[in-house]
Short mmCIF file of C-alpha atoms in Angstrom, two decimals:
data_model
loop_
_atom_site.label_atom_id
_atom_site.label_comp_id
_atom_site.label_asym_id
_atom_site.label_seq_id
_atom_site.Cartn_x
_atom_site.Cartn_y
_atom_site.Cartn_z
CA MET A 1 0.00 0.00 0.00
CA ILE A 2 1.24 3.46 -0.91
CA PHE A 3 0.46 5.92 1.84
CA SER A 4 -0.65 9.50 1.17
CA GLU A 5 0.79 12.57 2.87
CA ASN A 6 -2.34 12.85 5.01
CA GLN A 7 -1.97 9.27 6.17
CA LYS A 8 1.72 9.71 6.99
CA ARG A 9 0.95 12.95 8.83
CA VAL A 10 -1.53 11.17 11.10
CA LEU A 11 0.93 8.37 11.86
CA LYS A 12 3.69 10.89 12.58
CA VAL A 13 1.48 12.73 15.07
CA PHE A 14 0.77 9.47 16.87
CA LEU A 15 4.44 8.45 16.97
CA ASP A 16 5.44 11.87 18.31
CA GLN A 17 2.80 11.61 21.03
CA TYR A 18 3.92 8.10 21.88
CA GLU A 19 7.66 8.86 22.06
CA ASN A 20 7.03 11.84 24.35
CA SER A 21 4.76 9.91 26.67
CA LYS A 22 5.21 8.08 29.98
CA THR A 23 4.06 4.95 28.15
CA TYR A 24 7.16 5.08 25.96
CA LEU A 25 9.35 5.57 29.04
CA GLY A 26 7.59 2.77 30.90
CA GLU A 27 6.47 5.18 33.64
CA ASN A 28 2.72 5.19 33.01
CA LYS A 29 0.39 4.04 35.77
CA VAL A 30 -2.72 4.02 33.61
CA THR A 31 -3.33 3.04 30.01
CA GLN A 32 -2.78 6.01 27.71
CA ASN A 33 -4.68 6.67 24.51
CA PHE A 34 -3.13 8.64 21.67
CA ALA A 35 -5.68 10.59 19.68
CA VAL A 36 -5.97 13.61 17.42
CA LEU A 37 -8.82 15.68 16.00
CA PRO A 38 -9.07 15.52 12.19
CA GLY A 39 -8.69 19.29 11.89
CA LYS A 40 -5.21 19.07 13.45
CA VAL A 41 -3.88 17.01 10.53
CA PHE A 42 -6.13 18.29 7.76
CA ASP A 43 -6.84 21.92 8.64
CA SER A 44 -9.69 22.39 6.14
CA TYR A 45 -11.72 19.52 7.55
CA ASP A 46 -13.93 21.64 9.84
CA SER A 47 -14.10 24.64 7.54
CA ASP A 48 -17.38 25.76 5.98
CA TYR A 49 -15.40 26.67 2.87
CA ALA A 50 -13.52 23.38 2.48
CA ASP A 51 -13.21 21.70 -0.90
CA MET A 52 -15.59 18.76 -0.41
CA ASP A 53 -13.65 16.57 -2.83
CA LEU A 54 -10.55 16.98 -0.67
CA VAL A 55 -12.59 16.31 2.48
CA ARG A 56 -13.95 13.07 1.00
CA ASP A 57 -10.44 12.04 -0.08
CA PHE A 58 -9.24 12.56 3.48
CA GLU A 59 -12.12 10.54 4.92
CA ASN A 60 -11.47 7.71 2.47
CA GLN A 61 -7.76 7.69 3.34
CA MET A 62 -8.60 7.42 7.06
CA LYS A 63 -11.04 4.59 6.22
CA GLU A 64 -8.26 2.71 4.43
CA MET A 65 -6.03 2.85 7.52
CA GLU A 66 -8.99 1.89 9.73
CA ASP A 67 -9.68 -1.16 7.56
CA ASP A 68 -6.02 -2.18 7.83
CA GLY A 69 -6.23 -1.94 11.61
CA LEU A 70 -3.68 0.89 11.83
CA ILE A 71 -6.01 3.38 13.52
CA PHE A 72 -9.42 3.69 15.11
CA VAL A 73 -11.92 6.23 13.78
CA LYS A 74 -14.76 7.71 15.81
CA ARG A 75 -17.56 9.23 13.74
CA SER A 76 -20.59 11.35 14.50
CA ARG A 77 -23.34 12.09 11.96
CA GLY A 78 -21.17 10.82 9.15
CA MET A 79 -18.19 13.04 10.05
CA ILE A 80 -14.91 12.00 11.63
CA GLU A 81 -14.88 13.15 15.23
CA LYS A 82 -11.58 11.68 16.42
CA LEU A 83 -8.65 9.55 15.23
CA THR A 84 -6.97 7.19 17.68
CA ALA A 85 -3.75 5.20 17.38
CA ASN A 86 -3.63 1.42 17.60
CA PRO A 87 -0.88 0.67 20.18
CA GLU A 88 -0.29 -2.76 18.66
CA LYS A 89 0.86 -1.17 15.41
CA TRP A 90 3.77 1.02 16.56
CA GLU A 91 6.29 -1.07 14.61
CA ASP A 92 4.17 -0.70 11.49
CA TYR A 93 4.12 3.07 11.99
CA TYR A 94 7.93 3.15 12.12
CA GLU A 95 8.18 1.02 8.97
CA ILE A 96 5.64 3.06 7.01
CA LEU A 97 7.37 6.31 7.91
CA GLN A 98 10.85 4.79 7.47
CA ARG A 99 11.62 6.23 10.87
CA LYS A 100 13.98 4.95 13.54
CA ASP A 101 12.89 4.39 17.10
CA LYS A 102 13.66 7.38 19.36
CA ARG A 103 15.75 5.25 21.75
CA PHE A 104 17.85 3.99 18.85
CA LEU A 105 18.46 7.54 17.62
CA GLN A 106 19.31 8.66 21.16
CA MET A 107 21.82 5.84 21.44
CA LEU A 108 23.48 6.91 18.18
CA GLN A 109 23.65 10.52 19.39
CA ILE A 110 25.13 9.49 22.74
CA GLU A 111 27.78 7.43 20.94
CA LEU A 112 28.68 10.49 18.84
CA TYR A 113 29.07 12.74 21.89
CA GLU A 114 31.03 10.10 23.80
CA LYS A 115 33.71 10.19 21.08
CA TYR A 116 34.56 13.77 22.10
CA LEU A 117 34.57 13.37 25.89
CA ASP A 118 38.35 12.88 25.84
CA ASP A 119 38.93 15.53 23.18
CA GLY A 120 40.83 17.72 25.63
CA THR A 121 38.94 20.88 24.66
CA LEU A 122 35.93 22.78 25.92
CA ILE A 123 33.58 20.74 23.71
CA ALA A 124 33.88 17.85 26.18
CA ARG A 125 31.68 19.89 28.54
CA PHE A 126 29.15 20.50 25.80
CA CYS A 127 29.10 16.80 24.92
CA GLN A 128 28.60 15.76 28.53
CA ASN A 129 25.67 18.17 28.74
CA GLN A 130 24.09 16.68 25.61
CA ILE A 131 24.55 13.12 26.88
CA GLU A 132 22.77 14.03 30.11
CA ARG A 133 19.89 15.55 28.15
CA LEU A 134 19.49 12.47 25.99
CA GLN A 135 19.67 10.13 28.96
CA THR A 136 16.73 11.98 30.52
CA ASN A 137 14.72 11.75 27.29
CA LYS A 138 15.27 15.38 26.33
CA LYS A 139 16.23 16.48 22.84
CA ALA A 140 19.85 17.33 22.08
CA VAL A 141 20.45 20.91 21.00
CA TYR A 142 21.33 19.89 17.44
CA LYS A 143 20.12 17.21 15.08
CA MET A 144 22.54 14.35 14.49
CA GLN A 145 23.92 15.55 11.14
CA ASP A 146 24.42 19.11 12.38
CA ALA A 147 25.93 17.93 15.66
CA GLU A 148 28.51 15.84 13.82
CA ALA A 149 29.57 18.77 11.64
CA ILE A 150 29.66 21.22 14.58
CA LEU A 151 31.78 18.90 16.72
CA LYS A 152 34.26 18.34 13.89
CA LEU A 153 34.52 22.09 13.30
CA CYS A 154 34.95 22.90 17.00
CA SER A 155 37.60 20.25 17.47
CA PHE A 156 39.53 21.48 14.43
CA ILE A 157 39.30 25.15 15.44
CA LEU A 158 40.29 24.60 19.08
CA LYS A 159 43.36 22.58 18.12
CA ASN A 160 44.37 24.78 15.19
CA GLN A 161 47.76 26.51 15.51
CA GLU A 162 48.26 27.91 12.00
CA ASP A 163 46.51 30.76 10.19
CA ILE A 164 43.65 29.46 8.07
CA LEU A 165 40.96 31.28 6.10
CA GLU A 166 37.32 30.54 6.75
CA ARG A 167 36.68 29.08 3.31
CA GLU A 168 39.73 26.86 3.71
CA LEU A 169 38.35 25.69 7.04
CA SER A 170 35.02 24.94 5.38
CA VAL A 171 36.67 22.84 2.67
CA ALA A 172 38.98 21.07 5.12
CA VAL A 173 36.23 19.97 7.50
CA LEU A 174 33.00 20.06 5.48
CA GLY A 175 34.22 19.53 1.91
CA ASP A 176 32.40 22.69 0.76
CA SER A 177 33.81 26.22 0.69
CA LYS A 178 30.51 27.98 1.54
CA ARG A 179 28.78 25.61 3.94
CA TRP A 180 30.64 26.92 7.00
CA GLU A 181 29.46 30.53 6.67
CA LYS A 182 25.99 29.63 5.42
CA THR A 183 25.11 27.03 8.06
CA TYR A 184 27.60 26.64 10.91
CA ARG A 185 29.59 29.83 11.63
CA SER A 186 27.17 31.32 14.16
CA ARG A 187 26.38 27.97 15.77
CA VAL A 188 30.03 27.11 16.33
CA CYS A 189 30.90 30.57 17.66
CA GLY A 190 27.89 30.48 19.96
CA LEU A 191 29.03 27.14 21.37
CA LEU A 192 32.58 28.40 21.89
CA ARG A 193 31.26 31.54 23.60
CA LYS A 194 28.98 29.57 25.93
CA TYR A 195 31.44 26.89 27.01
CA GLY A 196 34.80 28.69 26.69
CA ASP A 197 36.52 31.27 28.87
CA TYR A 198 36.60 34.36 26.67
CA ASP A 199 35.25 37.01 29.05
CA LYS A 200 38.50 38.97 29.21
CA LEU A 201 38.95 38.85 25.46
CA LEU A 202 35.35 39.89 24.78
CA LEU A 203 35.04 42.73 27.27
CA GLY A 204 32.34 45.09 26.03
CA ILE A 205 30.81 42.72 23.49
CA SER A 206 29.15 40.14 25.69
CA ASP A 207 25.64 41.14 24.58
CA ILE A 208 25.57 38.73 21.66
CA GLU A 209 21.88 39.38 21.01
CA ASP A 210 23.01 42.63 19.42
CA LYS A 211 23.71 42.03 15.72
CA GLU A 212 26.80 44.25 15.61
CA ASP A 213 28.28 42.69 18.73
CA LYS A 214 27.48 39.17 17.58
CA ARG A 215 29.42 39.60 14.34
CA GLU A 216 32.35 41.21 16.16
CA MET A 217 32.28 38.45 18.78
CA GLU A 218 32.50 35.81 16.05
CA ARG A 219 35.42 37.58 14.36
CA ILE A 220 37.40 37.85 17.61
CA LEU A 221 36.71 34.28 18.72
CA LEU A 222 37.82 32.86 15.39
CA ALA A 223 40.89 35.09 15.22
CA GLU A 224 41.85 33.82 18.67
CA HIS A 225 42.14 30.39 17.04
CA HIS A 226 43.91 31.69 13.89
CA VAL A 227 40.79 31.54 11.69
CA TYR A 228 40.22 34.61 9.50
CA SER A 229 37.81 35.65 6.77
CA ASN A 230 40.77 37.30 5.02
CA PRO A 231 44.51 37.15 5.72
CA SER A 232 45.27 38.94 9.00
CA TYR A 233 47.88 41.70 9.04
CA VAL A 234 49.26 44.08 11.64
CA TYR A 235 50.07 47.55 10.30
CA PHE A 236 52.96 49.65 11.66
CA LYS A 237 53.88 53.28 11.01
CA GLY A 238 56.58 55.33 12.76
CA ASN A 239 60.27 54.93 13.51
CA ALA A 240 61.40 51.47 14.56
CA GLU A 241 63.83 48.64 13.87
CA ILE A 242 62.33 45.18 13.54
CA PHE A 243 64.43 42.03 13.89
CA PHE A 244 63.35 38.50 12.93
CA ASP A 245 64.68 35.17 14.14
CA ASN A 246 66.32 34.48 10.75
CA GLY A 247 68.56 37.53 11.24
CA GLN A 248 66.61 39.80 8.89
CA GLU A 249 66.31 43.44 9.97
CA ILE A 250 63.68 45.89 8.66
CA GLN A 251 63.51 49.66 9.16
CA VAL A 252 60.11 51.31 9.52
CA ASN A 253 59.51 55.06 9.45
CA LEU A 254 56.58 57.46 9.40
CA HIS A 255 56.55 57.70 5.61
CA LEU A 256 57.21 54.01 5.01
CA PRO A 257 54.40 52.12 6.78
CA MET A 258 54.48 48.33 6.70
CA ALA A 259 52.07 45.46 7.27
CA PHE A 260 53.08 42.00 8.46
CA SER A 261 50.93 38.89 8.50
CA THR A 262 50.29 37.31 11.87
CA GLU A 263 52.21 34.27 10.64
CA THR A 264 55.26 36.42 9.89
CA LEU A 265 55.07 38.07 13.31
CA LYS A 266 55.41 34.69 14.98
CA HIS A 267 59.06 34.93 13.92
CA LEU A 268 59.52 38.41 15.40
CA LYS A 269 62.52 38.41 17.72
CA PHE A 270 62.92 42.05 18.69
CA ILE A 271 61.39 45.44 17.89
CA ARG A 272 63.11 48.66 18.95
CA ILE A 273 60.86 51.74 19.00
CA LEU A 274 62.73 54.94 18.13
CA ASP A 275 59.83 57.26 18.97
CA LYS A 276 58.66 58.57 22.34
CA CYS A 277 55.10 57.28 22.15
CA VAL A 278 53.17 54.25 20.91
CA MET A 279 49.61 54.87 19.71
CA THR A 280 47.15 52.16 18.77
CA ILE A 281 44.49 53.21 16.25
CA GLU A 282 41.05 51.66 15.93
CA ASN A 283 40.26 52.14 12.22
CA LEU A 284 42.35 51.76 9.07
CA THR A 285 41.31 55.05 7.44
CA SER A 286 42.57 57.01 10.43
CA PHE A 287 45.76 54.95 10.55
CA ASN A 288 46.45 55.78 6.90
CA ARG A 289 45.58 59.46 7.30
CA ILE A 290 47.24 60.49 10.56
CA GLU A 291 50.89 61.54 10.66
CA LYS A 292 52.36 62.43 14.01
CA GLU A 293 56.04 62.96 14.79
CA ASN A 294 57.70 60.90 17.53
CA THR A 295 54.76 58.48 17.53
CA PHE A 296 54.85 54.82 16.54
CA MET A 297 51.39 53.76 15.36
CA ILE A 298 49.76 50.33 15.31
CA PHE A 299 46.47 49.62 13.54
CA LEU A 300 44.24 47.44 15.70
CA SER A 301 41.23 46.77 13.46
CA GLY A 302 38.65 47.50 16.15
CA TYR A 303 38.47 44.85 18.85
CA HIS A 304 41.52 42.62 18.70
CA ASN A 305 42.60 39.12 19.62
CA SER A 306 45.17 37.97 22.16
CA ALA A 307 47.84 37.56 19.46
CA LYS A 308 47.86 41.33 18.90
CA GLN A 309 47.74 41.93 22.65
CA LYS A 310 50.80 39.71 23.12
CA LEU A 311 52.63 41.57 20.35
CA ILE A 312 51.89 44.92 22.01
CA ARG A 313 53.00 43.56 25.37
CA LYS A 314 56.21 42.30 23.77
CA ILE A 315 56.92 45.80 22.45
CA TYR A 316 56.20 47.21 25.91
CA ASP A 317 58.54 44.79 27.67
CA ILE A 318 61.40 45.51 25.29
CA ASN A 319 60.99 49.30 25.14
CA SER A 320 60.87 51.08 28.49
CA GLY A 321 59.87 54.68 29.10
CA LEU A 322 57.37 55.02 26.27
CA GLU A 323 53.99 56.73 26.49
CA TRP A 324 51.06 54.49 25.52
CA ARG A 325 47.99 56.01 23.89
CA HIS A 326 44.90 54.89 22.03
CA PHE A 327 42.95 56.78 19.37
CA GLY A 328 39.47 55.50 18.54
CA ASP A 329 35.88 56.49 17.92
CA ILE A 330 34.20 58.69 20.51
CA ASP A 331 31.48 56.16 21.22
CA PRO A 332 31.04 53.53 23.95
CA ASP A 333 32.72 50.85 21.83
CA GLY A 334 35.79 53.06 21.46
CA PHE A 335 36.20 53.15 25.23
CA TYR A 336 35.50 49.45 25.63
CA ILE A 337 38.35 48.85 23.19
CA ILE A 338 40.69 50.82 25.47
CA GLU A 339 39.61 48.69 28.43
CA ASN A 340 40.09 45.56 26.34
CA LEU A 341 43.61 46.77 25.58
CA ARG A 342 44.37 47.58 29.19
CA ARG A 343 43.17 44.26 30.52
CA GLY A 344 44.72 42.20 27.74
CA THR A 345 48.14 43.87 27.87
CA GLU A 346 48.26 45.26 31.44
CA ILE A 347 49.46 48.55 29.92
CA ASP A 348 48.02 51.88 31.06
CA PHE A 349 46.74 53.15 27.70
CA ARG A 350 45.45 56.73 27.65
CA PRO A 351 42.78 57.91 25.18
CA VAL A 352 43.75 60.75 22.84
CA TYR A 353 41.45 62.88 20.64
CA MET A 354 38.52 61.19 22.40
CA GLY A 355 37.38 63.84 24.88
CA ILE A 356 34.37 66.10 25.26
CA ASP A 357 36.28 68.95 23.60
CA ILE A 358 36.73 66.93 20.40
CA LEU A 359 33.07 65.91 20.35
CA LYS A 360 32.11 69.57 20.71
CA GLN A 361 34.61 70.72 18.08
CA TYR A 362 33.25 68.33 15.45
CA LYS A 363 29.61 68.32 16.56
CA ALA A 364 28.50 69.09 13.00
CA TYR A 365 29.74 65.63 12.01
CA ALA A 366 28.38 63.77 15.03
CA LYS A 367 25.89 60.92 14.65
CA PRO A 368 22.95 60.00 16.90
CA LEU A 369 23.50 57.35 19.55
CA THR A 370 21.81 54.03 18.81
CA ASP A 371 20.06 51.85 21.39
CA HIS A 372 23.19 49.70 21.24
CA ASP A 373 25.33 52.74 22.15
CA ILE A 374 23.02 53.83 24.97
CA ARG A 375 23.09 50.38 26.59
CA LYS A 376 26.87 50.30 26.48
CA ALA A 377 27.28 53.87 27.73
CA ASN A 378 25.05 53.12 30.72
CA ALA A 379 27.01 49.93 31.39
CA LEU A 380 30.25 51.95 31.52
CA LEU A 381 28.60 54.36 33.95
CA ASP A 382 27.58 51.39 36.10
CA TYR A 383 31.25 50.36 36.13
CA GLU A 384 32.18 53.98 37.01
CA MET A 385 34.36 54.19 33.91
CA TYR A 386 34.79 57.28 31.66
CA ALA A 387 31.87 58.89 33.47
CA ASP A 388 32.31 62.45 32.14
CA ILE A 389 32.39 61.60 28.45
CA MET A 390 29.66 58.95 28.81
CA ARG A 391 27.31 61.39 30.54
CA TYR A 392 28.02 64.05 27.92
CA MET A 393 27.34 61.63 25.06
CA LEU A 394 24.08 60.57 26.68
CA ASP A 395 23.08 64.19 27.37
CA VAL A 396 23.59 65.32 23.77
CA GLY A 397 22.69 61.94 22.26
CA LYS A 398 25.70 62.06 19.94
CA LYS A 399 28.85 60.14 19.05
CA LEU A 400 31.73 60.78 16.65
CA GLU A 401 33.69 58.54 14.31
CA GLN A 402 37.44 59.03 14.48
CA GLU A 403 37.89 59.39 10.71
CA ILE A 404 36.70 63.01 10.75
CA VAL A 405 39.22 63.87 13.50
CA SER A 406 42.19 62.29 11.70
CA TRP A 407 41.17 63.97 8.44
CA MET A 408 40.43 67.49 9.66
CA GLY A 409 42.70 67.53 12.69
#
C-alpha cells in the first residue's frame, strides 16, 4: 500500500505523542490513549469553505487505515470526530514512515558525543551536557547531522595553531567552501562563547543578542584560534627597527608604513621603538591618514585578539619609558576597546582625541546614539568608567567617528 501525505501525517502525530509519553518511558500508571482531532492534521476539515472533494479524499484515506487496523476512527453524523492510534501497530508506523525508534536515535547521538569526551577541549563539557539531556529523554540541541559537523569544526578550530581562512576551514572539515558561513559559523561561535573562557577577550561585546556585537564576537573568537575571513595583518607606522629570528632586519619610518601577516610576526625576535610614544588606532582610514612625529602607530582593526595583545606587550617589555595612547571612535565601543587593551596587555593606555572637547569641536559631524550605544554607555557608567564623556554623550545623544578627526585635525 502506498500511503498518502495525510496518512503519513496522522501516523507521525501518533508516533510523536507516543515517544514523548510516559508509556514510551515505561512510567505510566494508567493506560494512555493517543488521539488527534481531524482538523489538526487536515486543517480544512472543519471549515465551511472546504473543498468537499478533498474532504472526501481525506475521509477515504482514514477509512483505508482503519480497515487495515492501523487506527481507530470515531464518527458522528457521518463526520470523523476523532482519530486514535492502535498501540499494537507502533512497529508498522515506524516502517511506514521509514523512521527509527527514538531510543535507537538517542543511542546513536550518545555514541557520537562520547567520542569527544576525551577531546581535551571545551567541547567535552558540551558533549557531557548533551549526553545528560538524551539520557533523561530530552532532545539534544542539534540534530545528528548538524551535531557531527559542529563537533568536527569545533575540534579542528580549538586545536588549530596555523593561520587558516574561513573558506579553507570549510573545505577542510566540510568539503564545501561555503557551507561553514551559510550554516555553521554562528552555531560554532555560539558554542565556543557559551562553554569557553573568553570574558577577558570579549570585554564590552558580551551582549551577543546585538547584531553588531554578535558579528564582532564571532570575528574575535575565530581570530583567537587563527581563523580569519581574510589574511590577517598588523600595520605599523613610525620609527622602529624590527628584527626576525632568521637575522633579517627591517627599518620602519613614518613615511614608510608596513604590514606583516600574523604568521610572519610569529618569527619576530625584537622590535626597537625609536619614537617617544606608541599609539594604537582603531580604524584603518585614520591609521592611513594620521601623521604624528615621535609616535609609533599600530592599527588594531577595532576589537583585537590575544595575538595582537601579546605583540603589544612584547613591544612594551622591550621598550621602556614610552607613552602608551589609544585613538578610537568617541562612542562607547571606542572606550570598551581601550579597556580591552588595558586588561589584555596590562598597559596603562590613555585615550587621545577622544574627549568632550573633540566631540564639541566636530559636533556638526556627530551621529545619533543608537540603542546599542546607549546600553553600552550606561554599562560603563555602572562600572564607574569614563563617566564624564559617557554622561556628555548621553546628554547630547551624539557620538563621533574618528575618521573626521584624523582627516580634519
